[in-house]
Amino acid sequence: MKPNLFPWLKDVRLNSATLTGDMSAAVVVTLMLIPQSLAYALLAGMPAHIGLYASVLPLIGYALLGRSPALAVGPVAIASVMTFDALMPFFTPGSPEWVAGGMFLALASGLILIVFGFLRFGFIAALLSHPVMSGFVSGAAILIILGQIKTLTGIQVTGGTAFDQLQQLMTNLHNVNTITLSVGLCTFVLLLLARRFAGMWLKRVGVRGLVLDILTKASPLVMIGIVTLVLVAMDLENATKTVGSVPTGLPILALPPMSSAYSGLVISALLIGVVGFIESVSMARAIGRIRKVPTDPDAELRGLGAANVLSGLSGAFPVTGGLSRSVVNLDAGARTPLAGVFSAILMVIVLLGAGQYLAALPLASLAALIIVAIWSLFDWRTLRECIRFDRADAAGWLVTFFGVLSLGVEHGIMLGIALSVGTVLWRQSRPHIAIIGRLPGSEHFRNVHRHQVETLSNALFLRVDANLFFANWDRVREFIDQQTNHLTQGGEVVLSMASVSDIDSTALEGLQGLARDLKTREIGLSLCEIKGPISDKLKRAHLDGQVNTHLSNHDAFEAIRAKGHALNSPNI
Amino acid sequence: MKPNLFPWLKDVRLNSATLTGDMSAAVVVTLMLIPQSLAYALLAGMPAHIGLYASVLPLIGYALLGRSPALAVGPVAIASVMTFDALMPFFTPGSPEWVAGGMFLALASGLILIVFGFLRFGFIAALLSHPVMSGFVSGAAILIILGQIKTLTGIQVTGGTAFDQLQQLMTNLHNVNTITLSVGLCTFVLLLLARRFAGMWLKRVGVRGLVLDILTKASPLVMIGIVTLVLVAMDLENATKTVGSVPTGLPILALPPMSSAYSGLVISALLIGVVGFIESVSMARAIGRIRKVPTDPDAELRGLGAANVLSGLSGAFPVTGGLSRSVVNLDAGARTPLAGVFSAILMVIVLLGAGQYLAALPLASLAALIIVAIWSLFDWRTLRECIRFDRADAAGWLVTFFGVLSLGVEHGIMLGIALSVGTVLWRQSRPHIAIIGRLPGSEHFRNVHRHQVETLSNALFLRVDANLFFANWDRVREFIDQQTNHLTQGGEVVLSMASVSDIDSTALEGLQGLARDLKTREIGLSLCEIKGPISDKLKRAHLDGQVNTHLSNHDAFEAIRAKGHALNSPNI
């Protein structure tokens, strides 16, 4: 398969409109990206400036192979906290080995995603159901917020499950660093005020359109800037932890130094990649629906893969499509991944120039930023809807949510995958089969248990409502055996294949066995409403010789009736 | 849920006929079980007599909670080689720690299976497709035979992948122990001769019925006995490895001494349990079909679980349903798991009496026995059929087969599970959707691409051939979006739900979204052929208000036509 560069060119024709849309979106998104990338780097246990590195080449990588017109790629909270969890057992946060481990995670998950993309593995999105993903993200959000509270208060917490951390915070409340806490709380309040009122104030002073948009999205950065300036003015920048020296200049492309621990990181890389993909592809679908362009999960796999490989090579950590930034990107008029390329260019300018200005940013302010950003990830709504629609889904949400809180993100997501896959297998293993009869005076066949229908003596009409394959054939066969016990010599079993659109070798062998076993009881087997591809397969398995085939239920019904099977009318 | 002891009593009424059937089957099976249990213990790296321990209480445990009338539980080749693989990284074969590790594996997988059984997890049989299982077993058979060749030749092989072992054998051919080899080859030839001619000879000398059956099944034991006696007579029993001292007496019930390594064995225990269950349940299904009794996967889980827990407590290793012994058990007339209880009693007699006679059995003879027994596990037939019926299945067989040879049994089976689950998810993620129209002069609707059908202008009839849920909704929605692009104001989309028998919250929300989006385009959404349980769920989601519902495709067709949509006949 050829790589197929810039696949999004298939969906849009570039023109001045798309370019201006992409550029203005880039400005808006970059203003959010600067503080967020610093914050999420800290969340991943990295030096803050690594977050800026993760916001340059990955965006270009996505534009190379990704297809969504407005997915904003870069450092995100979930991937960052999963990175932290994966590296924790092997290295010390912030150390060079830690950073190298992050590079490996990005490279490995990137390569895995690219391979998956070329193998057309987009279907693995089904590894996590929507409720399970929502429960996972909500649980992770709680973990992240708990984690930030220690930065916000300066209280030492050694980590562990949500419950451990909470307890440690409680016991160490007396160690709170008042300056850090007040810085954090001030930022927190300012951010909430800005989010709530910035737009209104700006409108009142007559700001409109793009400028309004830019200024609103810049407000978090502005607020943190204000707090920082006040600190500096009050000469307190050393009284609380700050970002510290940020190396000016661009990331150098390099492979991480090898380490024996990396073999233990492969599974984590796989999980980070898959979770990031599933999050991104659902975002991409929402975007595609709005922008009226197709969503191509395989292209998303390749695009996110390229982004991560380049992130790893530029000394950074796993990235993926960010939800909030993508929404902003879309609103701000992004039409193509060029928006990301323009953000990357702006980030280069930041890296070359703004280093010294970022150094004084207090970590507590960034922690406040994370909390404000993350809170929206907590997803009560889905839980409520699940409780209303489908109890099993609600259970999935809750089990995953508490699984993450008690087992941590990595085992939490494994649990979630097991739940989702289990659900699929379970649904598969119980195909719906109906005994059907004819609605009097029509050619319409319905379930005998729900409708007053005509049936034929010593004949059984069954409708299988599923594709036939290894995961459900045994159940189908058992159902048929039970239902056909009462049939006598000369009887006929009719399988209505209207909804069978695929059949595998296990089921084909099974059908042969069924025909054989029925023959020994001198009972015939008829198939009807067979679809083209299925009848081809039946021929290849030489089944057409062993069974009678009819176009429709109705034809089969009349043919068998003609053989002398009495008609049982519903009222008799 | 109450344990429900002796579930098989639901299927058969005990009487003298069933008792005699069970007893004679017990005699025949025990005669096979004695040498096999010793051999499979060696295969698991255990002292031979541990195999006898694994053939007493586990059989009683299965009778307590299992349900299959003729499944013969005990040590089997696959579980034994998986046990060996699992323990290899942690302990030295044959050491007390090794035996304790085996006990832990049996206990852990037993408990897991029991819990799965009460959770009604029978559907996990879908974790391995038939072709994948066949490829796995075939690969394992090759590995086992390779492993036995070293016992048969006395050549030292340190293990590793099939390819490593083969190469080591080649390079060390000069170290072959001639006595061991000749003992092994003699047994091998004798076993083949016995299998081929024993029955014939015995018939010729007038042996009939049960006695014939018993003597034939005893022939392997007899042949090995002959070889042993010759060795002893020639005073050569020390020139080759033998079973050695077998402690007389029954196993003592005990828990294995704890070890930190056990946490690393839990996944292996899970895999051993699941693989054993899937093998057994397919055997149980075949038996159930012949004996005309239902097969209950959940009861099999509980039965095999109880068998393994008792195996672990009696100092032995994981057991499961043996294929060859089950076939013999069935042929010999077993009607209930009491056959197993009677075998257990016979094994007790062996344990109390026959110890010293077994001590002189040459290991090479047992190796020959394993090779003869295992060869039949190699399953060309399935591969051939897969190639004929379904290329994807053939690929699954081959990938798993070579996966086992190159990665070993444990990673091989993980690969197989990934393949099978992947297949299920892949099938799920691509539901079949047909655009349908009415066959002229009938009420029968078929695919517009395969049949000459009538359609309505500015209306689209779609039949979804799958349950709607998270794994396929996105694809369904995309298909609908593409197909409805051409519809204009006042248009109508009709979803024929004939084969939708389940729908989850993701799909319900999806349907709401679809109705909403179509409404904004002033296009109506109709559902028809809705099943009872589905229409209940639609009501709960308040969807019935947002969509029009019709009984049948035909009714919907006429209703929409009445609204003034023109009829497009096929020939126009």
Coordinates of N, CA, C and O in Angstrom, one line a residue, chain B residues 394-466:
Chain B
A394 N -8.2 -19.8 7.1 CA -7.0 -20.6 6.8 C -5.8 -19.8 7.3 O -4.9 -20.3 8.0
A395 N -5.8 -18.4 7.1 CA -4.7 -17.6 7.6 C -4.6 -17.7 9.1 O -3.5 -17.8 9.6
G396 N -5.8 -17.6 9.8 CA -5.8 -17.7 11.2 C -5.1 -19.0 11.7 O -4.3 -19.0 12.6
W397 N -5.4 -20.1 11.0 CA -4.8 -21.4 11.4 C -3.3 -21.3 11.3 O -2.6 -21.6 12.2
L398 N -2.9 -20.9 10.1 CA -1.4 -20.9 9.8 C -0.7 -19.9 10.8 O 0.4 -20.3 11.3
V399 N -1.2 -18.7 10.9 CA -0.5 -17.7 11.8 C -0.4 -18.3 13.2 O 0.7 -18.3 13.8
T400 N -1.5 -18.9 13.7 CA -1.4 -19.5 15.1 C -0.4 -20.6 15.1 O 0.4 -20.7 16.0
F401 N -0.5 -21.5 14.1 CA 0.4 -22.7 14.1 C 1.9 -22.2 14.2 O 2.6 -22.6 15.0
F402 N 2.3 -21.3 13.3 CA 3.7 -20.9 13.2 C 4.0 -20.0 14.4 O 5.1 -20.0 14.9
G403 N 2.9 -19.3 14.9 CA 3.1 -18.5 16.1 C 3.5 -19.4 17.3 O 4.5 -19.1 18.0
V404 N 2.8 -20.5 17.5 CA 3.2 -21.5 18.5 C 4.6 -22.0 18.4 O 5.4 -22.0 19.3
L405 N 4.9 -22.4 17.1 CA 6.3 -23.0 16.9 C 7.4 -22.0 17.2 O 8.4 -22.3 17.7
S406 N 7.1 -20.7 16.9 CA 8.2 -19.7 17.0 C 8.2 -19.0 18.3 O 9.2 -18.6 18.9
L407 N 7.0 -18.8 18.9 CA 6.9 -18.0 20.2 C 6.6 -18.9 21.4 O 6.6 -18.4 22.5
G408 N 6.3 -20.2 21.2 CA 6.0 -21.1 22.3 C 4.5 -21.1 22.5 O 3.7 -20.2 22.0
V409 N 4.0 -22.0 23.4 CA 2.5 -22.2 23.5 C 1.9 -21.0 24.1 O 0.8 -20.5 23.7
E410 N 2.5 -20.4 25.2 CA 1.8 -19.3 25.9 C 1.6 -18.1 25.0 O 0.4 -17.6 24.8
H411 N 2.6 -17.6 24.4 CA 2.5 -16.4 23.5 C 1.7 -16.8 22.2 O 1.0 -16.0 21.6
G412 N 1.8 -18.1 21.8 CA 1.1 -18.6 20.7 C -0.4 -18.5 20.9 O -1.2 -18.0 20.1
I413 N -0.9 -18.9 22.1 CA -2.3 -18.8 22.4 C -2.8 -17.4 22.5 O -3.9 -17.0 22.1
M414 N -1.9 -16.5 23.1 CA -2.3 -15.1 23.2 C -2.5 -14.6 21.8 O -3.5 -13.9 21.5
L415 N -1.6 -14.9 20.9 CA -1.7 -14.5 19.5 C -3.0 -15.0 18.9 O -3.8 -14.2 18.3
G416 N -3.3 -16.2 19.2 CA -4.6 -16.8 18.7 C -5.8 -16.1 19.2 O -6.7 -15.8 18.4
I417 N -5.8 -15.8 20.5 CA -6.9 -15.1 21.1 C -7.1 -13.7 20.4 O -8.2 -13.3 20.0
A418 N -5.9 -13.0 20.2 CA -6.0 -11.7 19.6 C -6.6 -11.8 18.2 O -7.4 -11.1 17.8
L419 N -6.2 -12.9 17.5 CA -6.7 -13.1 16.1 C -8.2 -13.3 16.1 O -8.9 -12.7 15.4
S420 N -8.6 -14.2 17.0 CA -10.1 -14.5 17.1 C -10.9 -13.3 17.5 O -11.9 -13.0 16.8
V421 N -10.5 -12.7 18.6 CA -11.2 -11.5 19.0 C -11.2 -10.4 17.9 O -12.2 -9.8 17.6
G422 N -10.0 -10.2 17.3 CA -9.9 -9.3 16.2 C -11.0 -9.6 15.1 O -11.7 -8.7 14.6
T423 N -11.1 -10.9 14.8 CA -12.1 -11.3 13.8 C -13.5 -10.9 14.2 O -14.2 -10.3 13.4
V424 N -13.8 -11.2 15.4 CA -15.2 -10.8 15.9 C -15.4 -9.3 15.8 O -16.4 -8.9 15.2
L425 N -14.4 -8.5 16.3 CA -14.6 -7.1 16.2 C -14.7 -6.6 14.8 O -15.5 -5.8 14.4
W426 N -13.9 -7.2 13.9 CA -13.8 -6.8 12.5 C -15.2 -7.1 11.9 O -15.8 -6.2 11.2
R427 N -15.7 -8.3 12.1 CA -17.0 -8.7 11.5 C -18.1 -7.7 12.1 O -18.9 -7.2 11.3
Q428 N -18.0 -7.4 13.4 CA -19.0 -6.5 14.0 C -18.9 -5.1 13.4 O -19.9 -4.5 13.2
S429 N -17.7 -4.7 13.1 CA -17.6 -3.2 12.7 C -18.0 -3.0 11.3 O -18.0 -1.9 10.8
R430 N -18.3 -4.1 10.5 CA -18.8 -3.9 9.2 C -20.1 -4.5 9.0 O -20.2 -5.5 8.3
P431 N -21.2 -3.9 9.5 CA -22.5 -4.5 9.4 C -22.9 -4.4 7.9 O -22.5 -3.5 7.2
H432 N -23.8 -5.3 7.5 CA -24.2 -5.3 6.1 C -25.5 -4.4 6.1 O -26.4 -4.6 6.9
I433 N -25.5 -3.5 5.2 CA -26.7 -2.6 5.0 C -27.1 -2.7 3.6 O -26.2 -2.5 2.7
A434 N -28.4 -2.9 3.3 CA -28.8 -3.0 1.9 C -29.8 -1.9 1.6 O -30.7 -1.6 2.4
I435 N -29.7 -1.3 0.4 CA -30.8 -0.4 -0.1 C -31.8 -1.4 -0.8 O -31.4 -2.1 -1.6
I436 N -33.1 -1.3 -0.3 CA -34.0 -2.3 -0.8 C -35.2 -1.7 -1.5 O -35.4 -0.5 -1.3
G437 N -35.8 -2.5 -2.4 CA -37.0 -2.0 -3.1 C -37.9 -3.2 -3.2 O -37.6 -4.3 -2.7
R438 N -39.1 -3.0 -3.7 CA -40.2 -4.0 -3.7 C -40.1 -4.8 -5.0 O -40.1 -4.2 -6.1
L439 N -40.2 -6.1 -4.9 CA -40.3 -6.9 -6.1 C -41.7 -6.7 -6.6 O -42.7 -6.8 -5.9
P440 N -41.8 -6.3 -7.9 CA -43.1 -5.9 -8.5 C -44.1 -7.1 -8.3 O -43.8 -8.2 -8.4
G441 N -45.3 -6.7 -7.9 CA -46.4 -7.7 -7.7 C -46.2 -8.5 -6.5 O -46.9 -9.5 -6.3
S442 N -45.4 -8.1 -5.5 CA -45.2 -8.8 -4.3 C -45.1 -7.9 -3.1 O -45.1 -6.7 -3.3
E443 N -45.1 -8.4 -1.9 CA -44.8 -7.6 -0.7 C -43.4 -7.8 -0.3 O -43.1 -7.6 0.9
H444 N -42.6 -8.3 -1.2 CA -41.3 -8.8 -0.8 C -40.2 -7.8 -1.2 O -40.2 -7.3 -2.4
F445 N -39.4 -7.4 -0.3 CA -38.3 -6.4 -0.5 C -37.0 -7.0 -0.6 O -36.6 -7.8 0.2
R446 N -36.2 -6.6 -1.7 CA -34.8 -7.1 -1.9 C -33.9 -6.0 -2.2 O -34.3 -4.9 -2.6
N447 N -32.6 -6.4 -2.2 CA -31.5 -5.4 -2.5 C -31.6 -4.9 -3.9 O -31.8 -5.6 -4.9
V448 N -31.6 -3.5 -4.0 CA -31.8 -2.9 -5.3 C -30.7 -3.3 -6.3 O -30.9 -3.3 -7.5
H449 N -29.5 -3.7 -5.7 CA -28.4 -4.0 -6.6 C -28.5 -5.4 -7.2 O -27.7 -5.7 -8.1
R450 N -29.3 -6.2 -6.6 CA -29.3 -7.6 -7.0 C -30.6 -8.0 -7.7 O -30.8 -9.0 -8.3
H451 N -31.7 -7.1 -7.5 CA -33.0 -7.5 -8.1 C -33.6 -6.3 -8.8 O -33.3 -5.2 -8.5
Q452 N -34.5 -6.6 -9.7 CA -35.3 -5.6 -10.4 C -36.5 -5.2 -9.5 O -37.4 -6.0 -9.4
V453 N -36.4 -4.1 -8.8 CA -37.4 -3.8 -7.8 C -37.9 -2.4 -8.0 O -37.3 -1.5 -8.7
E454 N -39.1 -2.1 -7.4 CA -39.7 -0.8 -7.4 C -39.2 0.0 -6.3 O -39.0 -0.5 -5.2
T455 N -39.0 1.3 -6.6 CA -38.6 2.2 -5.5 C -39.4 3.5 -5.6 O -40.2 3.6 -6.5
L456 N -39.3 4.3 -4.5 CA -40.1 5.6 -4.5 C -39.1 6.8 -4.6 O -38.0 6.8 -4.0
S457 N -39.6 7.8 -5.4 CA -38.7 8.9 -5.6 C -38.6 9.7 -4.3 O -39.5 9.7 -3.5
N458 N -37.4 10.2 -4.0 CA -37.1 11.0 -2.8 C -37.4 10.2 -1.5 O -37.7 10.8 -0.5
A459 N -37.3 8.9 -1.6 CA -37.4 8.1 -0.4 C -36.3 7.0 -0.5 O -36.0 6.6 -1.6
L460 N -35.8 6.6 0.6 CA -34.7 5.6 0.6 C -35.1 4.5 1.7 O -35.3 4.8 2.8
F461 N -35.2 3.3 1.2 CA -35.4 2.1 2.1 C -34.1 1.4 2.4 O -33.5 1.0 1.4
L462 N -33.7 1.3 3.7 CA -32.5 0.7 4.0 C -32.8 -0.5 5.0 O -33.6 -0.3 5.9
R463 N -32.2 -1.6 4.8 CA -32.3 -2.8 5.7 C -31.0 -3.0 6.4 O -30.0 -3.2 5.7
V464 N -30.9 -2.8 7.7 CA -29.7 -3.0 8.5 C -29.7 -4.5 8.9 O -30.6 -4.9 9.6
D465 N -28.7 -5.3 8.5 CA -28.7 -6.7 8.9 C -27.8 -7.0 10.1 O -27.0 -7.9 10.1
A466 N -28.0 -6.2 11.1 CA -27.2 -6.4 12.3 C -27.8 -5.7 13.5 O -28.6 -4.8 13.4

